[in-house]
Amino acid sequence: MRKQDPARRIRNFDEVALGFDEDEAVSEAERCLQCPRPWCVRGCPVGVDIPGFIRAIRERRFEDGIRIIWEKNALPAVCGRVCPHEAQCEGLCALSRGCSRYLTEEGKARIDRFLSRSNLIHRRRRPVSIGALERFLADYAAANGIRPLRGESKKEGRVALVGSGPASLAAAGELSRMGYSVTVFEALHAPGGVLRYGIPGFRLPKEVVDREIKQLEEMGVCFRCDVVIGRTLTVEELLEDFDAVFIGSGAGTPGWMGIEGESLNGIYSANEFLTRVNLMEAHRFPETDTPISVGRRVATVGGGNVAMDAARTALRLGAEESIILYRRREEEMPARKEEIENAKEEGVRFELLVAPIRYIGDENGWVREVECIRMEPGEVDASGRARPVPVEGSEFRMEVDTVIVAIGQRPNPLIPMTTPGLELGRIGNIITDEDGRTSKEGVFAGGDIASGAATVILAMGAGIRAARAIGRYIEDRRKQRSDGKYVSKDTYTG
Amino acid sequence: MGGGHIYRIIEKERLSDEIVKIEVEAPLVASKAVSGQFVMIRLREGGERIPLTISGCDPERGTITIIFQEVGKTTLDLGRLKPGDSILNLAGPLGRPPELKRFGTVVCVGGGVGIAPVLFRARVLKELGNRIISIIGARSRDMLILKEEMEEVSDRLYVTTDDGSLGQKGFVTDPLRDVLSDEQVDLVVAIGPIGMMKAVSGVAAEFGVKTAVSLNPIMLDGTGMCGSCRVIVGGEVRFACVDGPEFDGGLVDFDALLLRNRRYLEEEEISLKRARGCESHEKAGSSKAYQELR
Ligand SMILES: Cc1cc2nc3c(=O)[nH]c(=O)nc-3n(C[C@H](O)[C@H](O)[C@H](O)COP(=O)(O)OP(=O)(O)OC[C@H]3O[C@@H](n4cnc5c(N)ncnc54)[C@H](O)[C@@H]3O)c2cc1C
Ligand SMILES: Cc1cc2nc3c(=O)[nH]c(=O)nc-3n(C[C@H](O)[C@H](O)[C@H](O)COP(=O)(O)OP(=O)(O)OC[C@H]3O[C@@H](n4cnc5c(N)ncnc54)[C@H](O)[C@@H]3O)c2cc1C
Ligand code: SF4
Ligand code: SF4
Ligand code: FES
């Protein structure tokens, strides 16, 4: 896919990846083998009919293509841009046989048999760019005014969704298609969750997020911002007005390492750093009112998508040097491969097998140096990666004037704290069954609040499963009520 | 987008040169708020989110009272709004509700604009059957707000000013020391400048009395998501917006808070100039307060 030139793009916040035009999309689609038992679909958490929409692109039936995707995925413009494709659909694509880390030995053998039978074994080098094709169709639909079809008949039943990240957005789409009336409550002043305040515009333009939300509004979903559930209204109060509540409040609480000097000025959590820019537009200060301060040398601690986003944002805010400090090796970085490449192209420097142990400040309380220790790969741990072990005596110091800590987020405690009867897991996550049911009747949950920090598409998958379960729950209760077996909602929640 | 509610200002009163009181329509917040909680507001697109304490609420009218000091761009802009104007975003009530019960004798100490939330607290505690001794202070006579109201709710009231233009000349800790020496006090509540809260907590600790202080770190989201508001309490990092803003003053690292609140001095100066630019002929109320913050 074409990209903005690195030297230019680090001076702006415009999207880096430029997307396919029609001819490029068709020719990429032609690479697909239309496998009879497509491996790729097994890699997609929501089971998009990938060969189906690719065939539509080949035949230039673009509207059909987007409708095929919409059946399973309400936010293709988002997923096409931010899904970790190499670990999901593209990682299992038959053509990725030569490069994927995600295929099992058995899978590889089966693909080899299939490819040699069809005399295509030489093509097994690069997967079909499924994500880019998905994005192409979503952008095509937006440019040509193609809309998802409106829900079937209206059904009786009101559902409240807490938080407006991908889990709730997907659930909202599904529930309103099913005909229920849906209200989304968001604590911040703008909807979208991490899509709004976390992922930078150069990866996911805010207009794309606006567009997806507007589409939901057109389907009848009502968004109420500035409502902090647990404070403005509690989950129990929502249950008085709604037939069911879905909690999609995400994993928004930043983790700290608990090392000396972490509260010095100039040390940000990645959430704070990215929120100041993405939600509050601090990069336009003083036209906008929210400030951000970025020094000459910026160190970002971590190796995930969040760390890449922060390090690349720092460059765009004028940092001369942007350095990633990561305690494992590059192949173990959880960030999307494409974004690691993009970061390198832009000049982000990677200090691998290194961990900070202390920050040193000046007399005004600003961070000036970070002391680090070198690590070496040790035994393989539960995540299947080598556990990093500090190398004694390898401490060294590095001058920095800004530090961004991006070592992970925990579930936001506000709702668990204010909702009696919710069973919680070890990290404060809400425990649910496969369908998103919590231990509290009428309350469902999904996305990062249940799973811990994960991905957009997993959150959406959880939202959709919960939406279907909510539909069944409401219908069951109505049936019980009309059979006279069940007390009415008012007496039940009262 | 987001089907915004209208947060309309229905009343406005200037309490001093730099301190303004507004009553804002926010029915959901008003039905829930208790003394000690705050709201996050954003005036317009591109505006900053700032925290302001709820200094009173009227669930029947569906309104909350906010009393603020014009110290920088956002508060100056807010001070220019008139009854009938509205605030774009307002979320709350935020913060952990503090313990409100019958303690016995409570000393309520308020400094500057901090007198406003202290009045709200004194009223609530009085109603719960506490004996209220209050100490309020300001730089000078015309900076002192809500004196009559404090008089009304307190069993005894002390007033101090730095320049002696009203009440005792000196600092709120002077009468506090006297009260603590003479009386059995069960709790001190102190809200005001960081230096004042630090001094009050220190004096109360000498007498073995606990002080509840309300911290004012720089906030961004106010929902526990960013860590901008982190403060050190009892050696641990806490987020003031969800774990506070009230903490045990004896455990708070006030010096660290002072340093952290100076993070954006340069940027605040730039913003302030821009805010002033639009009112070049008007008197830009806040010069003194602002200089003092530096
Ligand atoms: C910087 C960054 C980059 C990322 N990059 C990628 C990527 O490239 N690909 C990928 O797949 N994943 C990525 N992720 C992860 C992905 O964004 C998350 O897994 C996903 O957004 C989780 O969705 P969610 O709906 O569970 O919650 P969130 O998106 O976190 O949304 C939760 C929403 O709930 C609101 N909320 C919280 N508490 C309350 C309350 N009490 N009342 C009302 N509202 C509340 C929050 O304000 C927020 O808007 C990234 C995450 C970050 C932070
Ligand atoms: C929980 C809480 C309750 C508060 N209640 C009140 C109140 O009832 N009345 C009142 O007058 N003030 C209150 N404040 C302080 C008020 O938030 C700041 O005065 C205001 O944010 C200043 O914004 P500005 O743009 O006008 O000034 P700026 O020029 O931006 O800042 C002036 C000073 O205010 C502080 N400040 C700046 N931005 C923020 C921010 N986003 N969050 C917090 N502090 C900031 C800084 O210390 C700064 O030096 C409260 C603060 C907190 C944390
Ligand atoms: S939703 Fe994500 S995983 Fe599924 S096909 Fe689209 S890009 Fe691939
Ligand atoms: S596995 Fe790859 S080649 Fe096969 S259908 Fe899916 S995208 Fe096409
Ligand atoms: S203001 Fe962001 S966590 Fe408190």
Short mmCIF file of N, CA, C and O and ligand atoms in Angstrom, two decimals, chain A residues 40 43-48 50 53 69 73 79-80 83-85 88-90 130-131 134 457, ligand 3:
data_model
loop_
_atom_site.label_atom_id
_atom_site.label_comp_id
_atom_site.label_asym_id
_atom_site.label_seq_id
_atom_site.Cartn_x
_atom_site.Cartn_y
_atom_site.Cartn_z
N CYS A 40 -7.98 -18.14 6.29
CA CYS A 40 -8.05 -16.76 6.76
C CYS A 40 -9.24 -16.51 7.68
O CYS A 40 -9.13 -15.85 8.70
N GLY A 43 -8.93 -17.09 11.20
CA GLY A 43 -8.10 -16.13 11.93
C GLY A 43 -8.85 -14.87 12.32
O GLY A 43 -8.34 -14.05 13.07
N CYS A 44 -10.06 -14.71 11.79
CA CYS A 44 -10.80 -13.49 12.09
C CYS A 44 -11.75 -13.73 13.26
O CYS A 44 -12.64 -14.57 13.17
N PRO A 45 -11.56 -12.99 14.36
CA PRO A 45 -12.39 -13.23 15.55
C PRO A 45 -13.89 -13.05 15.33
O PRO A 45 -14.67 -13.57 16.10
N VAL A 46 -14.30 -12.31 14.30
CA VAL A 46 -15.74 -12.19 14.08
C VAL A 46 -16.19 -12.96 12.84
O VAL A 46 -17.35 -12.90 12.45
N GLY A 47 -15.26 -13.69 12.21
CA GLY A 47 -15.63 -14.59 11.12
C GLY A 47 -16.15 -13.91 9.86
O GLY A 47 -17.09 -14.38 9.22
N VAL A 48 -15.52 -12.80 9.47
CA VAL A 48 -15.90 -12.14 8.21
C VAL A 48 -15.72 -13.11 7.05
O VAL A 48 -14.74 -13.87 7.01
N ILE A 50 -14.25 -13.65 4.23
CA ILE A 50 -13.16 -12.97 3.51
C ILE A 50 -13.12 -13.33 2.03
O ILE A 50 -13.14 -12.43 1.18
N PHE A 53 -15.95 -11.42 0.20
CA PHE A 53 -15.85 -10.00 -0.15
C PHE A 53 -14.70 -9.76 -1.14
O PHE A 53 -14.76 -8.85 -1.96
N ILE A 69 -19.18 -7.69 4.34
CA ILE A 69 -18.42 -7.41 5.57
C ILE A 69 -19.35 -6.97 6.70
O ILE A 69 -19.25 -7.44 7.83
N ASN A 73 -19.20 -7.41 10.68
CA ASN A 73 -18.33 -6.40 11.26
C ASN A 73 -18.89 -5.01 10.98
O ASN A 73 -18.92 -4.57 9.84
N CYS A 79 -11.38 -1.56 11.59
CA CYS A 79 -10.65 -2.83 11.63
C CYS A 79 -9.66 -2.94 10.49
O CYS A 79 -8.55 -3.44 10.66
N GLY A 80 -10.07 -2.48 9.31
CA GLY A 80 -9.16 -2.55 8.17
C GLY A 80 -7.86 -1.81 8.46
O GLY A 80 -6.81 -2.13 7.91
N CYS A 83 -6.63 -3.68 12.93
CA CYS A 83 -6.53 -5.08 13.34
C CYS A 83 -5.08 -5.53 13.24
O CYS A 83 -4.38 -5.15 12.30
N PRO A 84 -4.63 -6.34 14.20
CA PRO A 84 -3.30 -6.93 14.05
C PRO A 84 -3.37 -8.06 13.00
O PRO A 84 -3.34 -9.23 13.35
N HIS A 85 -3.46 -7.66 11.73
CA HIS A 85 -3.76 -8.64 10.68
C HIS A 85 -2.78 -9.78 10.66
O HIS A 85 -3.14 -10.92 10.41
N GLN A 88 -3.87 -12.39 12.78
CA GLN A 88 -5.25 -12.87 12.62
C GLN A 88 -5.47 -13.35 11.18
O GLN A 88 -4.81 -14.28 10.75
N CYS A 89 -6.34 -12.69 10.45
CA CYS A 89 -6.71 -13.18 9.12
C CYS A 89 -5.50 -13.41 8.21
O CYS A 89 -5.32 -14.48 7.64
N GLU A 90 -4.63 -12.40 8.13
CA GLU A 90 -3.51 -12.51 7.19
C GLU A 90 -2.48 -13.53 7.66
O GLU A 90 -1.80 -14.16 6.85
N ILE A 130 -5.62 -8.49 3.37
CA ILE A 130 -7.05 -8.54 3.67
C ILE A 130 -7.52 -7.24 4.35
O ILE A 130 -8.55 -6.67 4.00
N GLY A 131 -6.71 -6.78 5.30
CA GLY A 131 -7.08 -5.56 6.02
C GLY A 131 -7.20 -4.38 5.08
O GLY A 131 -8.16 -3.61 5.14
N GLU A 134 -10.32 -4.61 3.11
CA GLU A 134 -11.48 -4.29 3.94
C GLU A 134 -11.63 -2.77 4.07
O GLU A 134 -12.70 -2.19 3.93
N ILE A 457 -10.81 -5.71 17.55
CA ILE A 457 -11.72 -6.71 16.98
C ILE A 457 -12.18 -7.71 18.03
O ILE A 457 -13.32 -8.18 18.00
S1 SF4 C 3 -12.12 -7.88 11.05
FE1 SF4 C 3 -9.90 -7.83 11.32
S2 SF4 C 3 -9.32 -9.95 11.50
FE2 SF4 C 3 -11.38 -9.93 10.61
S3 SF4 C 3 -11.03 -9.93 8.41
FE3 SF4 C 3 -11.21 -7.83 9.01
S4 SF4 C 3 -9.11 -7.16 9.34
FE4 SF4 C 3 -9.09 -9.39 9.35
#
